[in-house]
Amino acid sequence: MSTCPQYIVDYMHEYLDGDISREHEQQLKNHLQVCSDCRQHMHELSDTIAFVKSAAHITAPPYFEEKVMKRLPKEKNRVGIQKWFRRHPIIIAAAVFFLFMSAALVSSYPNDEFSVTTQPNLIVNGQTVIVPEGEVVKGDIVVKNGDLVIEGEVDGNVTVINGGQYMASTSVVTGQIKEIDEVFEWLWFEMKDMANDFKALFEE
């Protein structure tokens, strides 16, 4: 599945949404006939959609809300909460800092704009970044909203955000390889990157 083109997954979503063209549908069916991983992924997507649709028809029994509200504990005295706030100012400050940092990072979540870190020996073809066979890229590579094809060697880490990475039999990566497709994974990646920057700053 990880080696299959990203457009195949896009075709799956188009098919399940009912917006797929005949040409794309035929390409998807041809691919599913030869790729068991994608077939399994397609079944999982179909089962999830079927479950969500079936759950939409579930209704609460009569007087359910009223019975739940009666069983809820009564509101605690606000004085106790205020006292706890006064006793733990560092925790409150850290929570507020984390909240603002998370909001700032989420607001900068990658849009559809393609970008790649500047490194020598890279070939950029549209939204595809290629490490040519026989070439060595020294340093980390980060590709946003694009695909990375590694045919040569990368002496560093590889991170692909909202895209796919494909490795040839001749490829070599000395560092870690990460694919980030969700908001929380991207948020965690950015926070770790920021922590590393702070650590390097204090070490200097």
Short mmCIF file of C-alpha atoms in Angstrom, two decimals:
data_model
loop_
_atom_site.label_atom_id
_atom_site.label_comp_id
_atom_site.label_asym_id
_atom_site.label_seq_id
_atom_site.Cartn_x
_atom_site.Cartn_y
_atom_site.Cartn_z
CA MET A 1 0.00 0.00 0.00
CA SER A 2 2.79 2.43 0.88
CA THR A 3 4.41 1.85 -2.52
CA CYS A 4 1.20 2.42 -4.48
CA PRO A 5 0.55 5.81 -6.15
CA GLN A 6 -1.35 8.37 -4.09
CA TYR A 7 -3.87 8.88 -6.88
CA ILE A 8 -5.16 5.32 -6.32
CA VAL A 9 -6.24 6.28 -2.79
CA ASP A 10 -7.80 9.45 -4.22
CA TYR A 11 -9.74 7.31 -6.72
CA MET A 12 -11.01 5.17 -3.82
CA HIS A 13 -12.48 8.23 -2.11
CA GLU A 14 -13.94 9.48 -5.41
CA TYR A 15 -15.55 6.08 -5.97
CA LEU A 16 -17.07 5.91 -2.48
CA ASP A 17 -18.31 9.52 -2.82
CA GLY A 18 -19.90 8.68 -6.17
CA ASP A 19 -17.87 11.36 -7.97
CA ILE A 20 -15.44 9.17 -9.90
CA SER A 21 -15.14 9.35 -13.69
CA ARG A 22 -15.34 6.24 -15.86
CA GLU A 23 -11.66 6.48 -16.74
CA HIS A 24 -10.57 6.72 -13.09
CA GLU A 25 -12.98 3.96 -12.09
CA GLN A 26 -11.49 1.61 -14.67
CA GLN A 27 -7.94 2.43 -13.52
CA LEU A 28 -8.97 1.78 -9.91
CA LYS A 29 -10.58 -1.57 -10.73
CA ASN A 30 -7.54 -2.68 -12.73
CA HIS A 31 -5.26 -1.77 -9.84
CA LEU A 32 -7.43 -3.51 -7.22
CA GLN A 33 -7.27 -6.73 -9.23
CA VAL A 34 -3.49 -6.92 -8.80
CA CYS A 35 -2.93 -5.25 -5.40
CA SER A 36 -4.22 -7.09 -2.32
CA ASP A 37 -3.20 -4.29 0.07
CA CYS A 38 -5.29 -1.72 -1.78
CA ARG A 39 -8.18 -4.20 -1.99
CA GLN A 40 -8.03 -4.58 1.80
CA HIS A 41 -7.87 -0.79 2.26
CA MET A 42 -10.89 -0.35 -0.04
CA HIS A 43 -12.87 -2.90 1.99
CA GLU A 44 -11.98 -1.11 5.23
CA LEU A 45 -13.12 2.24 3.80
CA SER A 46 -16.39 0.69 2.59
CA ASP A 47 -17.04 -0.94 5.98
CA THR A 48 -16.37 2.36 7.78
CA ILE A 49 -18.81 4.27 5.56
CA ALA A 50 -21.44 1.55 6.01
CA PHE A 51 -21.03 1.70 9.79
CA VAL A 52 -21.34 5.50 9.88
CA LYS A 53 -24.47 5.40 7.71
CA SER A 54 -26.07 2.73 9.89
CA ALA A 55 -25.20 4.64 13.08
CA ALA A 56 -26.90 7.76 11.72
CA HIS A 57 -30.30 6.04 12.08
CA ILE A 58 -29.85 5.26 15.78
CA THR A 59 -32.19 7.27 18.01
CA ALA A 60 -32.14 7.64 21.78
CA PRO A 61 -34.97 5.98 23.77
CA PRO A 62 -37.76 8.18 25.15
CA TYR A 63 -36.84 10.38 28.13
CA PHE A 64 -33.18 9.37 27.75
CA GLU A 65 -31.87 12.95 28.06
CA GLU A 66 -34.05 13.69 31.08
CA LYS A 67 -32.88 10.53 32.92
CA VAL A 68 -29.22 11.27 32.20
CA MET A 69 -29.51 14.85 33.45
CA LYS A 70 -31.08 13.62 36.71
CA ARG A 71 -28.18 11.22 37.32
CA LEU A 72 -25.46 13.81 36.77
CA PRO A 73 -23.78 14.99 39.99
CA LYS A 74 -24.59 18.47 41.18
CA GLU A 75 -22.19 21.26 40.27
CA LYS A 76 -19.31 21.55 42.70
CA ASN A 77 -18.53 24.73 44.55
CA ARG A 78 -16.57 27.09 42.29
CA VAL A 79 -14.49 28.20 45.26
CA GLY A 80 -12.75 24.81 45.27
CA ILE A 81 -11.78 25.17 41.61
CA GLN A 82 -10.48 28.71 42.13
CA LYS A 83 -8.43 27.53 45.11
CA TRP A 84 -6.90 24.77 42.96
CA PHE A 85 -6.00 27.35 40.28
CA ARG A 86 -4.23 29.48 42.89
CA ARG A 87 -2.27 26.50 44.22
CA HIS A 88 -1.06 25.32 40.77
CA PRO A 89 -0.14 28.44 38.76
CA ILE A 90 2.71 26.72 36.87
CA ILE A 91 0.40 23.99 35.54
CA ILE A 92 -2.13 26.61 34.43
CA ALA A 93 0.58 28.67 32.71
CA ALA A 94 1.94 25.57 30.94
CA ALA A 95 -1.58 24.57 29.81
CA VAL A 96 -2.27 28.06 28.44
CA PHE A 97 1.10 28.11 26.66
CA PHE A 98 0.43 24.69 25.13
CA LEU A 99 -3.04 25.81 24.02
CA PHE A 100 -1.72 28.92 22.25
CA MET A 101 1.18 27.01 20.66
CA SER A 102 -1.19 24.30 19.42
CA ALA A 103 -3.54 26.90 17.96
CA ALA A 104 -0.63 28.64 16.21
CA LEU A 105 0.70 25.38 14.79
CA VAL A 106 -2.72 24.17 13.63
CA SER A 107 -3.35 27.52 11.94
CA SER A 108 -0.12 26.99 9.99
CA TYR A 109 -1.10 23.43 8.98
CA PRO A 110 0.12 22.80 5.43
CA ASN A 111 -2.24 23.90 2.70
CA ASP A 112 -2.14 22.70 -0.89
CA GLU A 113 1.08 24.62 -1.61
CA PHE A 114 3.98 22.41 -2.66
CA SER A 115 7.39 22.95 -1.02
CA VAL A 116 10.68 21.11 -0.56
CA THR A 117 13.85 21.82 1.41
CA THR A 118 16.66 23.19 -0.74
CA GLN A 119 19.29 20.51 -1.21
CA PRO A 120 21.82 19.97 -4.00
CA ASN A 121 21.44 16.99 -6.37
CA LEU A 122 17.61 17.07 -6.16
CA ILE A 123 15.42 17.12 -9.27
CA VAL A 124 12.00 18.76 -8.93
CA ASN A 125 9.48 17.77 -11.61
CA GLY A 126 6.13 19.43 -10.93
CA GLN A 127 5.15 18.19 -7.46
CA THR A 128 7.52 15.23 -7.56
CA VAL A 129 11.00 15.43 -6.00
CA ILE A 130 13.56 12.93 -7.27
CA VAL A 131 16.87 11.80 -5.78
CA PRO A 132 18.56 10.51 -8.96
CA GLU A 133 20.33 7.18 -9.06
CA GLY A 134 24.03 7.56 -8.33
CA GLU A 135 23.57 10.91 -6.52
CA VAL A 136 24.06 11.51 -2.77
CA VAL A 137 22.01 14.17 -0.94
CA LYS A 138 23.66 15.17 2.34
CA GLY A 139 21.12 16.53 4.81
CA ASP A 140 17.44 16.16 5.67
CA ILE A 141 14.71 16.31 3.01
CA VAL A 142 11.20 17.60 3.84
CA VAL A 143 8.55 17.51 1.07
CA LYS A 144 5.13 19.11 1.64
CA ASN A 145 2.13 18.35 -0.60
CA GLY A 146 4.20 16.36 -3.08
CA ASP A 147 5.79 12.99 -3.74
CA LEU A 148 9.39 11.92 -3.18
CA VAL A 149 11.10 9.33 -5.37
CA ILE A 150 14.42 8.05 -3.99
CA GLU A 151 16.64 6.29 -6.51
CA GLY A 152 20.02 7.38 -5.08
CA GLU A 153 21.23 7.97 -1.52
CA VAL A 154 20.05 10.33 1.24
CA ASP A 155 22.48 10.96 4.09
CA GLY A 156 19.88 12.25 6.55
CA ASN A 157 16.19 12.04 7.49
CA VAL A 158 13.29 11.99 5.01
CA THR A 159 9.89 13.51 5.87
CA VAL A 160 6.92 13.62 3.48
CA ILE A 161 3.88 15.68 4.59
CA ASN A 162 0.62 15.06 2.70
CA GLY A 163 2.30 13.06 -0.04
CA GLY A 164 3.96 9.75 -0.78
CA GLN A 165 7.49 8.43 -0.92
CA TYR A 166 8.71 5.73 -3.27
CA MET A 167 12.04 3.94 -2.99
CA ALA A 168 13.83 2.13 -5.78
CA SER A 169 15.91 -0.99 -5.21
CA THR A 170 19.04 1.17 -5.52
CA SER A 171 17.95 3.69 -2.87
CA VAL A 172 19.71 4.21 0.49
CA VAL A 173 18.50 6.38 3.40
CA THR A 174 20.77 6.62 6.45
CA GLY A 175 18.24 8.46 8.67
CA GLN A 176 14.58 8.04 9.52
CA ILE A 177 11.74 7.96 6.97
CA LYS A 178 8.44 9.59 8.03
CA GLU A 179 5.14 10.06 6.20
CA ILE A 180 2.76 12.54 7.85
CA ASP A 181 -0.85 12.59 6.60
CA GLU A 182 -2.94 13.75 9.57
CA VAL A 183 -3.18 17.01 11.52
CA PHE A 184 -2.13 15.51 14.86
CA GLU A 185 0.84 13.68 13.36
CA TRP A 186 1.95 16.93 11.72
CA LEU A 187 1.38 18.84 14.99
CA TRP A 188 3.51 16.32 16.92
CA PHE A 189 6.23 16.54 14.24
CA GLU A 190 6.29 20.37 14.45
CA MET A 191 6.37 20.35 18.27
CA LYS A 192 9.30 17.90 18.34
CA ASP A 193 11.09 20.00 15.73
CA MET A 194 10.53 23.14 17.83
CA ALA A 195 11.77 21.33 20.97
CA ASN A 196 14.94 20.31 19.13
CA ASP A 197 15.48 23.94 18.07
CA PHE A 198 15.13 25.13 21.68
CA LYS A 199 17.50 22.41 22.88
CA ALA A 200 20.13 23.42 20.30
CA LEU A 201 19.69 27.09 21.29
CA PHE A 202 20.29 26.35 24.98
CA GLU A 203 23.29 24.14 24.19
CA GLU A 204 24.88 27.04 22.28
#
